[in-house]
Short mmCIF file of C-alpha atoms in Angstrom, two decimals:
data_model
loop_
_atom_site.label_atom_id
_atom_site.label_comp_id
_atom_site.label_asym_id
_atom_site.label_seq_id
_atom_site.Cartn_x
_atom_site.Cartn_y
_atom_site.Cartn_z
CA MET A 13 -1.68 -27.26 20.15
CA THR A 14 0.08 -25.28 22.82
CA SER A 15 2.18 -22.22 22.26
CA ARG A 16 5.90 -22.22 22.88
CA HIS A 17 6.00 -18.45 23.06
CA THR A 18 3.95 -17.66 26.22
CA ASP A 19 6.97 -15.95 27.81
CA HIS A 20 6.37 -12.97 25.54
CA VAL A 21 2.96 -12.31 27.12
CA LEU A 22 3.94 -13.36 30.80
CA THR A 23 6.77 -10.95 30.98
CA ALA A 24 4.89 -7.98 29.50
CA ARG A 25 4.79 -4.77 31.48
CA ASN A 26 1.42 -3.87 30.19
CA PRO A 27 -1.22 -6.25 28.90
CA GLY A 28 -0.49 -7.35 25.38
CA GLU A 29 2.93 -5.51 25.30
CA PRO A 30 5.84 -7.91 25.45
CA ALA A 31 8.61 -6.52 27.75
CA GLU A 32 11.21 -7.72 25.16
CA PHE A 33 9.62 -5.50 22.54
CA LEU A 34 9.40 -2.47 24.78
CA ALA A 35 13.06 -2.92 25.85
CA SER A 36 14.30 -3.27 22.27
CA HIS A 37 11.99 -0.47 20.79
CA PRO A 38 12.27 2.31 23.47
CA GLY A 39 11.00 4.90 20.81
CA TYR A 40 7.63 3.04 20.87
CA GLU A 41 6.84 5.16 24.12
CA LEU A 42 6.98 8.34 21.87
CA THR A 43 4.03 6.98 19.81
CA ARG A 44 1.72 6.75 22.74
CA GLY A 45 -0.50 9.49 21.35
CA LEU A 46 -1.76 6.78 18.82
CA ASP A 47 -3.08 4.73 21.79
CA ARG A 48 -5.23 7.48 22.77
CA LEU A 49 -6.29 7.93 19.24
CA ARG A 50 -7.32 4.33 19.12
CA ARG A 51 -9.43 4.68 22.36
CA THR A 52 -11.22 7.74 21.06
CA GLU A 53 -11.46 7.74 17.35
CA TYR A 54 -11.25 3.93 16.78
CA SER A 55 -12.84 2.62 19.90
CA TYR A 56 -14.99 0.28 17.83
CA LEU A 57 -12.12 -1.93 17.23
CA ASP A 58 -11.77 -3.05 20.77
CA GLU A 59 -15.61 -2.75 21.55
CA GLN A 60 -15.95 -5.35 18.78
CA ASN A 61 -12.77 -7.27 19.75
CA HIS A 62 -11.75 -7.00 16.24
CA LEU A 63 -8.24 -7.15 14.83
CA TYR A 64 -7.73 -5.20 11.63
CA LEU A 65 -4.64 -6.02 9.68
CA ASP A 66 -5.59 -4.75 6.23
CA PHE A 67 -4.57 -1.08 6.21
CA ALA A 68 -3.07 -1.55 2.73
CA GLY A 69 -6.46 -2.67 1.46
CA SER A 70 -8.23 0.26 3.20
CA GLY A 71 -7.62 2.69 5.98
CA LEU A 72 -10.15 2.90 8.88
CA ALA A 73 -12.40 5.84 9.31
CA ALA A 74 -12.25 7.76 12.46
CA ALA A 75 -15.39 8.59 14.42
CA SER A 76 -14.97 12.21 13.77
CA GLN A 77 -14.92 11.86 10.12
CA HIS A 78 -18.32 10.44 10.08
CA GLU A 79 -19.58 13.02 12.41
CA ALA A 80 -18.09 15.93 10.24
CA HIS A 81 -19.80 14.39 7.18
CA GLN A 82 -23.10 14.26 8.88
CA ARG A 83 -22.87 17.98 10.13
CA ARG A 84 -21.97 19.07 6.71
CA VAL A 85 -24.53 17.19 4.56
CA ARG A 86 -27.48 18.28 6.86
CA GLY A 87 -26.92 21.82 5.40
CA ILE A 88 -26.72 20.83 1.70
CA LEU A 89 -29.65 20.97 -0.77
CA PRO A 90 -30.06 17.43 -2.21
CA GLY A 91 -28.89 17.03 -5.75
CA SER A 92 -27.24 20.38 -5.80
CA PRO A 93 -23.58 20.00 -6.63
CA SER A 94 -23.28 23.75 -6.83
CA THR A 95 -23.59 24.28 -3.17
CA THR A 96 -20.61 22.07 -2.55
CA ALA A 97 -18.15 23.70 -5.12
CA PRO A 98 -16.39 25.83 -2.81
CA ALA A 99 -15.80 22.94 -0.54
CA ILE A 100 -14.43 20.97 -3.51
CA ASP A 101 -12.04 23.65 -4.23
CA HIS A 102 -10.94 23.74 -0.56
CA ALA A 103 -10.36 19.93 -0.83
CA ARG A 104 -8.02 20.52 -3.94
CA HIS A 105 -6.02 23.03 -2.04
CA ALA A 106 -5.95 20.69 1.10
CA VAL A 107 -4.50 17.97 -1.14
CA LEU A 108 -1.81 20.28 -2.62
CA ARG A 109 -0.82 21.41 0.98
CA HIS A 110 -0.62 17.97 2.27
CA LEU A 111 1.82 17.13 -0.67
CA ASN A 112 3.66 20.52 -0.24
CA ALA A 113 2.91 21.06 -3.97
CA SER A 114 2.76 24.54 -5.36
CA PRO A 115 -0.59 25.37 -7.13
CA HIS A 116 1.36 27.04 -9.76
CA GLU A 117 3.16 23.70 -10.54
CA TYR A 118 0.60 21.14 -9.73
CA THR A 119 -3.24 20.68 -10.14
CA VAL A 120 -5.54 18.15 -8.64
CA VAL A 121 -8.08 16.17 -10.80
CA PHE A 122 -10.53 14.20 -8.60
CA THR A 123 -11.25 10.64 -9.80
CA ALA A 124 -13.01 7.63 -8.32
CA ASN A 125 -9.74 6.05 -7.11
CA ALA A 126 -6.12 5.62 -8.00
CA SER A 127 -7.08 3.00 -10.46
CA ALA A 128 -9.36 5.49 -12.41
CA ALA A 129 -6.42 8.07 -12.13
CA ALA A 130 -3.92 5.62 -13.76
CA ARG A 131 -6.44 4.68 -16.49
CA LEU A 132 -7.00 8.43 -17.29
CA VAL A 133 -3.21 8.81 -17.82
CA GLY A 134 -3.11 5.77 -19.96
CA GLU A 135 -6.05 6.62 -22.21
CA ARG A 136 -4.71 10.14 -22.83
CA TYR A 137 -1.01 9.85 -22.80
CA PRO A 138 0.33 10.53 -26.28
CA PHE A 139 2.39 7.35 -26.73
CA GLY A 140 2.06 7.52 -30.52
CA ARG A 141 3.76 4.90 -32.73
CA HIS A 142 7.09 4.95 -30.87
CA GLY A 143 6.24 5.96 -27.16
CA ARG A 144 7.51 3.51 -24.59
CA LEU A 145 6.08 2.48 -21.23
CA VAL A 146 8.68 1.42 -18.64
CA LEU A 147 7.37 -0.05 -15.48
CA THR A 148 8.48 -2.18 -12.47
CA SER A 149 6.95 -5.49 -12.08
CA ASP A 150 5.60 -4.70 -8.67
CA ASN A 151 3.10 -1.91 -9.92
CA HIS A 152 -0.50 -2.33 -8.99
CA GLU A 153 -2.56 -3.90 -11.77
CA SER A 154 -4.23 -0.66 -12.54
CA VAL A 155 -0.75 0.92 -13.39
CA SER A 156 0.30 -2.24 -15.30
CA GLY A 157 -2.95 -1.97 -17.42
CA VAL A 158 -1.57 1.23 -18.95
CA ARG A 159 0.52 -1.20 -21.20
CA GLU A 160 -2.56 -1.59 -23.51
CA PHE A 161 -2.19 1.96 -24.67
CA ALA A 162 1.72 2.00 -25.26
CA ALA A 163 3.40 1.10 -28.45
CA THR A 164 6.05 -0.81 -26.64
CA THR A 165 6.40 -1.85 -22.93
CA THR A 166 9.51 -2.81 -20.86
CA VAL A 167 9.00 -4.48 -17.56
CA ILE A 168 11.65 -4.35 -14.97
CA ALA A 169 11.42 -7.33 -12.75
CA THR A 170 12.08 -7.15 -9.11
CA GLN A 171 15.02 -9.31 -7.83
CA ARG A 172 15.05 -11.99 -5.18
CA PRO A 173 15.47 -12.20 -2.14
CA ASP A 174 14.18 -8.83 -1.21
CA LEU A 175 12.20 -8.22 -4.26
CA ARG A 176 13.81 -4.94 -4.89
CA VAL A 177 14.86 -3.22 -8.19
CA SER A 178 18.42 -1.70 -8.35
CA THR A 179 18.90 1.84 -9.63
CA SER A 180 21.45 0.44 -12.23
CA THR A 181 18.67 -1.86 -13.75
CA VAL A 182 16.36 1.12 -13.97
CA ILE A 183 19.06 3.30 -15.74
CA ALA A 184 19.70 0.41 -18.14
CA ALA A 185 15.99 0.02 -18.95
CA LEU A 186 15.57 3.73 -19.53
CA GLY A 187 18.62 4.42 -21.66
CA ARG A 188 20.98 7.22 -21.98
CA LYS A 189 20.12 10.84 -21.20
CA ARG A 190 17.91 12.55 -23.66
CA PRO A 191 16.15 15.30 -21.81
CA ASP A 192 15.36 17.05 -25.25
CA ARG A 193 13.28 14.13 -26.56
CA ARG A 194 10.08 12.74 -25.33
CA ARG A 195 10.54 8.95 -25.00
CA GLY A 196 7.49 7.90 -23.12
CA LEU A 197 6.20 7.19 -19.63
CA PHE A 198 7.97 5.52 -16.59
CA ALA A 199 5.72 4.08 -13.87
CA PHE A 200 6.52 2.63 -10.43
CA PRO A 201 4.99 2.62 -6.95
CA ALA A 202 6.67 4.72 -4.20
CA GLN A 203 5.80 1.65 -2.04
CA SER A 204 5.01 -1.86 -3.31
CA GLY A 205 1.43 -2.99 -2.25
CA PHE A 206 2.82 -6.62 -2.07
CA THR A 207 6.31 -6.42 -0.32
CA GLY A 208 6.11 -3.10 1.29
CA VAL A 209 9.43 -2.17 -0.55
CA GLN A 210 9.94 1.56 -0.80
CA HIS A 211 11.60 2.40 -4.23
CA PRO A 212 13.95 5.31 -4.42
CA LEU A 213 12.28 8.45 -5.32
CA GLY A 214 15.35 9.74 -6.99
CA TRP A 215 14.31 7.55 -9.95
CA ILE A 216 12.00 10.47 -11.01
CA ASP A 217 14.85 12.74 -11.83
CA ILE A 218 16.77 9.88 -13.51
CA ALA A 219 13.78 9.24 -15.85
CA ARG A 220 13.23 12.80 -16.52
CA GLU A 221 16.82 13.38 -17.56
CA ARG A 222 16.19 10.56 -20.01
CA GLY A 223 13.27 11.99 -21.64
CA TYR A 224 10.45 10.20 -19.73
CA ASP A 225 7.37 11.45 -17.98
CA VAL A 226 7.01 9.87 -14.55
CA LEU A 227 3.72 8.31 -13.06
CA LEU A 228 4.15 7.70 -9.38
CA ASP A 229 1.62 5.48 -7.75
CA ALA A 230 1.42 6.83 -4.19
CA ALA A 231 -1.54 4.89 -3.10
CA ALA A 232 0.15 2.43 -0.70
CA TYR A 233 2.83 5.01 0.41
CA LEU A 234 0.73 7.85 1.54
CA PRO A 235 -1.12 6.26 4.51
CA THR A 236 2.11 6.12 6.50
CA ASN A 237 4.56 8.34 4.80
CA THR A 238 5.18 11.96 3.62
CA LEU A 239 5.46 12.82 -0.14
CA ASP A 240 6.93 16.23 -0.77
CA LEU A 241 6.23 17.41 -4.27
CA SER A 242 8.57 20.54 -3.73
CA MET A 243 11.56 17.96 -3.48
CA VAL A 244 10.55 15.32 -5.90
CA ARG A 245 8.55 16.24 -9.09
CA PRO A 246 6.81 13.39 -10.88
CA ASP A 247 4.55 14.32 -13.63
CA PHE A 248 1.61 12.22 -12.39
CA VAL A 249 0.75 11.14 -8.96
CA THR A 250 -2.15 8.60 -8.23
CA VAL A 251 -3.88 8.40 -4.97
CA SER A 252 -6.85 6.64 -3.47
CA TRP A 253 -8.11 8.53 -0.35
CA TYR A 254 -9.85 5.60 1.33
CA LYS A 255 -6.51 3.88 1.53
CA VAL A 256 -5.09 6.84 3.48
CA PHE A 257 -8.00 7.42 5.97
CA GLY A 258 -10.69 5.17 5.15
CA TYR A 259 -13.50 7.65 4.34
CA PRO A 260 -14.87 8.73 1.92
CA THR A 261 -14.64 5.82 -0.46
CA GLY A 262 -15.18 6.39 -4.15
CA VAL A 263 -12.70 9.37 -4.16
CA GLY A 264 -9.08 9.32 -5.43
CA CYS A 265 -7.22 11.86 -7.41
CA LEU A 266 -4.61 12.48 -10.16
CA VAL A 267 -2.02 15.08 -9.14
CA VAL A 268 -0.52 16.41 -12.27
CA ARG A 269 2.19 18.76 -13.21
CA ARG A 270 0.74 21.72 -15.08
CA ASP A 271 3.36 21.46 -17.73
CA ALA A 272 2.39 17.89 -18.30
CA LEU A 273 -1.29 18.58 -18.40
CA SER A 274 -1.27 19.67 -21.92
CA ARG A 275 -0.10 16.14 -22.96
CA LEU A 276 -3.36 14.60 -21.55
CA GLY A 277 -5.68 17.47 -23.09
CA SER A 278 -8.57 19.19 -21.43
CA ALA A 279 -11.62 18.35 -19.46
CA LEU A 280 -9.89 15.68 -17.50
CA GLU A 281 -12.38 15.62 -14.56
CA ASP A 282 -15.69 13.63 -14.79
CA SER A 283 -18.71 15.87 -14.97
CA SER A 284 -20.42 13.71 -12.45
CA LEU A 285 -18.01 14.27 -9.49
CA ASN A 286 -18.85 12.72 -6.13
CA PHE A 287 -19.68 16.06 -4.83
CA LEU A 288 -21.10 14.91 -1.51
CA SER A 289 -17.98 13.01 -0.52
CA ILE A 290 -15.00 15.04 -2.07
CA PRO A 291 -15.14 17.62 0.85
CA ASP A 292 -14.57 14.81 3.21
CA VAL A 293 -11.04 14.43 1.89
CA GLU A 294 -10.25 17.74 3.61
CA VAL A 295 -11.53 16.30 6.97
CA GLY A 296 -9.33 13.31 6.63
CA LEU A 297 -6.27 15.37 5.83
CA SER A 298 -6.90 17.53 8.82
CA LEU A 299 -7.07 14.49 11.07
CA LEU A 300 -3.86 13.10 9.50
CA ALA A 301 -2.07 16.51 9.99
CA ASP A 302 -3.38 16.67 13.62
CA THR A 303 -2.14 13.22 14.24
CA GLY A 304 1.33 13.51 12.57
CA VAL A 305 2.35 11.42 9.61
CA GLU A 306 5.82 11.00 11.06
CA LEU A 307 4.29 9.66 14.36
CA ILE A 308 2.35 7.08 12.31
CA SER A 309 5.47 6.14 10.29
CA ARG A 310 7.46 5.56 13.39
CA ARG A 311 4.90 3.39 15.13
CA VAL A 312 4.28 1.35 11.95
CA ARG A 313 8.08 0.92 11.41
CA TYR A 314 8.37 -0.43 15.02
CA LEU A 315 5.39 -2.80 14.61
CA THR A 316 6.42 -4.02 11.13
CA GLY A 317 9.97 -4.95 12.51
CA TRP A 318 8.54 -6.65 15.53
CA PHE A 319 6.08 -8.66 13.25
CA LEU A 320 8.89 -9.65 11.01
CA ASP A 321 10.97 -10.93 13.93
CA ARG A 322 8.10 -12.85 15.46
CA LEU A 323 6.81 -14.43 12.19
CA THR A 324 10.25 -15.41 10.86
CA THR A 325 11.18 -17.12 14.15
CA LEU A 326 8.12 -19.28 14.39
CA ARG A 327 8.98 -22.89 14.17
CA HIS A 328 7.21 -26.14 13.98
CA GLY A 329 8.00 -28.93 16.45
CA ASN A 330 10.49 -30.47 14.00
CA GLY A 331 12.33 -27.01 13.69
CA THR A 332 11.12 -26.05 10.22
CA PRO A 333 9.70 -22.46 9.65
CA VAL A 334 6.08 -21.66 10.01
CA ALA A 335 6.19 -18.99 7.42
CA ARG A 336 7.90 -17.79 4.18
CA VAL A 337 8.13 -13.98 3.83
CA TYR A 338 8.21 -12.31 0.39
CA GLY A 339 10.33 -9.22 0.32
CA PRO A 340 12.72 -7.67 3.01
CA THR A 341 12.76 -8.96 6.41
CA THR A 342 14.14 -5.80 7.92
CA THR A 343 12.50 -2.30 8.20
CA VAL A 344 15.10 -0.72 5.90
CA ALA A 345 13.49 1.10 3.04
CA ARG A 346 10.24 -0.68 3.43
CA GLY A 347 6.66 0.13 4.77
CA GLY A 348 4.18 -1.67 6.94
CA ILE A 349 3.19 -4.36 4.50
CA VAL A 350 4.18 -7.91 4.83
CA SER A 351 3.22 -10.74 2.31
CA PHE A 352 3.96 -14.38 3.29
CA ASN A 353 2.66 -17.91 3.04
CA LEU A 354 2.22 -20.30 6.08
CA LEU A 355 3.94 -23.62 5.64
CA ASP A 356 3.24 -27.02 7.13
CA PRO A 357 6.02 -29.21 8.87
CA THR A 358 7.06 -30.55 5.47
CA GLY A 359 7.51 -27.11 3.88
CA ARG A 360 4.14 -27.39 1.88
CA VAL A 361 2.20 -24.17 1.58
CA LEU A 362 -1.01 -24.03 3.49
CA ASP A 363 -4.04 -22.94 1.36
CA VAL A 364 -4.64 -19.20 1.86
CA ARG A 365 -8.44 -19.85 1.66
CA THR A 366 -8.06 -21.79 4.83
CA VAL A 367 -6.05 -19.09 6.67
CA ALA A 368 -8.54 -16.54 5.54
CA GLU A 369 -11.57 -18.56 6.72
CA GLU A 370 -10.00 -19.31 10.06
CA ALA A 371 -8.84 -15.58 10.49
CA THR A 372 -12.43 -14.33 9.89
CA SER A 373 -13.65 -16.75 12.46
CA ALA A 374 -11.19 -15.45 14.87
CA GLY A 375 -12.26 -11.75 14.21
CA ILE A 376 -9.18 -10.89 12.18
CA SER A 377 -9.25 -8.88 8.99
CA LEU A 378 -6.33 -9.48 6.52
CA ARG A 379 -5.84 -9.91 2.82
CA ALA A 380 -5.50 -13.37 1.37
CA GLY A 381 -5.20 -14.43 -2.33
CA GLY A 382 -4.26 -11.50 -4.59
CA SER A 383 -2.79 -8.02 -3.59
CA GLY A 384 -3.28 -6.38 -7.01
CA THR A 385 0.38 -6.75 -7.97
CA PRO A 386 0.57 -9.69 -10.45
CA GLY A 387 4.25 -9.07 -11.33
CA ALA A 388 5.31 -8.96 -7.73
CA GLY A 389 3.55 -12.15 -6.97
CA THR A 390 4.98 -14.10 -9.84
CA ASN A 391 8.55 -12.83 -9.03
CA ALA A 392 8.11 -14.00 -5.37
CA ALA A 393 7.06 -17.37 -6.77
CA GLU A 394 10.43 -17.54 -8.64
CA LEU A 395 9.02 -17.46 -12.19
CA CYS A 396 11.58 -16.79 -14.87
CA PRO A 397 11.33 -13.55 -16.86
CA ARG A 398 9.89 -15.20 -19.84
CA SER A 399 7.05 -16.81 -17.76
CA LEU A 400 6.50 -13.39 -16.12
CA ARG A 401 6.13 -11.75 -19.46
CA ALA A 402 3.73 -14.45 -20.49
CA LEU A 403 1.51 -13.97 -17.55
CA LEU A 404 1.50 -10.16 -18.09
CA ARG A 405 0.36 -10.81 -21.75
CA HIS A 406 -2.28 -13.17 -20.50
CA GLY A 407 -3.87 -10.23 -18.79
CA THR A 408 -4.09 -11.78 -15.26
CA ARG A 409 -5.85 -9.34 -12.82
CA HIS A 410 -4.25 -10.25 -9.50
CA VAL A 411 -1.66 -12.27 -7.62
CA GLY A 412 -3.94 -15.20 -7.10
CA GLU A 413 -4.93 -15.51 -10.57
CA SER A 414 -1.28 -15.28 -11.69
CA LEU A 415 -0.35 -18.13 -9.41
CA ASP A 416 -3.30 -20.15 -10.62
CA VAL A 417 -2.32 -19.54 -14.21
CA ALA A 418 1.28 -20.65 -13.34
CA GLY A 419 0.06 -23.80 -11.58
CA LEU A 420 1.53 -22.72 -8.36
CA PRO A 421 0.02 -23.72 -4.81
CA SER A 422 -2.30 -21.95 -2.54
CA GLY A 423 -3.88 -19.33 -4.86
CA GLY A 424 -1.76 -16.54 -3.56
CA THR A 425 -0.40 -15.03 -0.29
CA VAL A 426 -1.43 -13.68 2.98
CA ARG A 427 -0.84 -10.01 3.44
CA VAL A 428 -0.67 -8.27 6.75
CA SER A 429 -0.40 -4.36 6.92
CA PHE A 430 -0.36 -1.81 9.80
CA GLY A 431 -1.71 1.70 10.09
CA ALA A 432 -2.33 4.53 12.61
CA PRO A 433 -4.60 2.61 15.13
CA SER A 434 -2.28 -0.44 15.19
CA ALA A 435 -0.63 -1.47 18.37
CA VAL A 436 1.74 -4.16 19.47
CA ARG A 437 -0.73 -6.22 21.02
CA ASP A 438 -2.30 -6.66 17.54
CA VAL A 439 0.98 -8.30 16.54
CA GLU A 440 0.95 -10.59 19.52
CA ARG A 441 -2.70 -11.57 18.91
CA PHE A 442 -2.06 -12.42 15.34
CA ILE A 443 1.20 -14.32 16.23
CA ALA A 444 -0.86 -16.29 18.86
CA PHE A 445 -3.62 -17.11 16.31
CA VAL A 446 -0.95 -18.56 14.02
CA GLU A 447 0.58 -20.61 16.81
CA ARG A 448 -2.80 -21.85 17.90
CA HIS A 449 -4.12 -22.76 14.41
CA PHE A 450 -1.12 -23.66 12.23
CA GLU A 451 1.78 -24.90 14.27
CA ASP A 452 2.60 -28.49 13.43
CA ARG A 453 -0.51 -28.67 11.16
CA LEU A 454 -0.14 -30.56 7.82
CA ALA A 455 -1.36 -28.78 4.62
CA ASP A 456 -4.08 -31.53 4.04
CA GLU A 457 -5.19 -31.60 7.69
CA PRO A 458 -8.72 -30.37 8.31
CA ALA A 459 -9.32 -27.62 11.05
#
């Protein structure tokens, strides 16, 4: 199949950079420092001709992070966590500095990942016989799993077409103001790992005024956004550091308000900490600070907007759309995560396993199937609230499984996400891949 969009490439001022994009996004020039970063810290991407589009799944490690780890561990006695204790304390302080959190108000509990941090809250939170859990349906499965510990659970469904949740709906679910009474826990993601929707952080104060502690899942938000805990004050924040800067894996944390700490009890931190890797968190945070989160956020916003424009305007020969996007199609209050399905000319969904296989063969990393947010996936599939509650009770583990249970096509969605090393030529390469492999292709047509 031939592309009907070659003009985007032929008129580019620089290789891989469409002139139309550069003209409509002049601020992109201010992010050129990230091109230099890619050439130095992430040169392996271009050396291997690899297109990485799964930053919501995991960040990429910079070369200097690995080098710093090797320099440090060469001077550590094997099997001696005591020698790394000062470095672990430095990492705690680095986390608090990055979140602009006062050590008098917050403390850091290291865990294996954000999922372990959420489970720690669920297992220890004093729900009692009447404690409520209120959560949005686009929470990650690890946060949704807290419902097994609560006496009652209320799920606030996202609403089509953008799969957002209105503040008025949140207020209705939480009830009237009762700051003098502890009602339970309210949990939501700062950014949805499925749609990229960024929920209002003002919900934190709304919930606290109504007697709820707040668990904020920041795992998908922090890689490209700043969270200032001096301005917003959730009681619990869950983080996976590999999602932010790729390395180290196996290290996350629960950032907890000291006045909420007593509700979870003592000895929260596992005695077998990953003492060889936790100090690497400080290295990653230093690199992030040197690069500039705002710079990353700006570039990701430009790339996401361009990707959405390109993807949603792709058409088959008969004029039907090539893709169906789940969530907002603009960059307003959303991050660099886009979930979608590819369609054939008759509107049938192409199997995501086929998309994944052909992407892998083309040297492209993306997420296909489930994204860890069962409620968001089923809302996108237009299930009614009763069906959604049934799927949550069923205990499905991810979007793909939820769709399988519901008897829906394709086993999930395709998810593309951008990060610090991403560039506009990455968008163009992926769009060219879709045009080449899936334009005018029937769902039952072999490769």
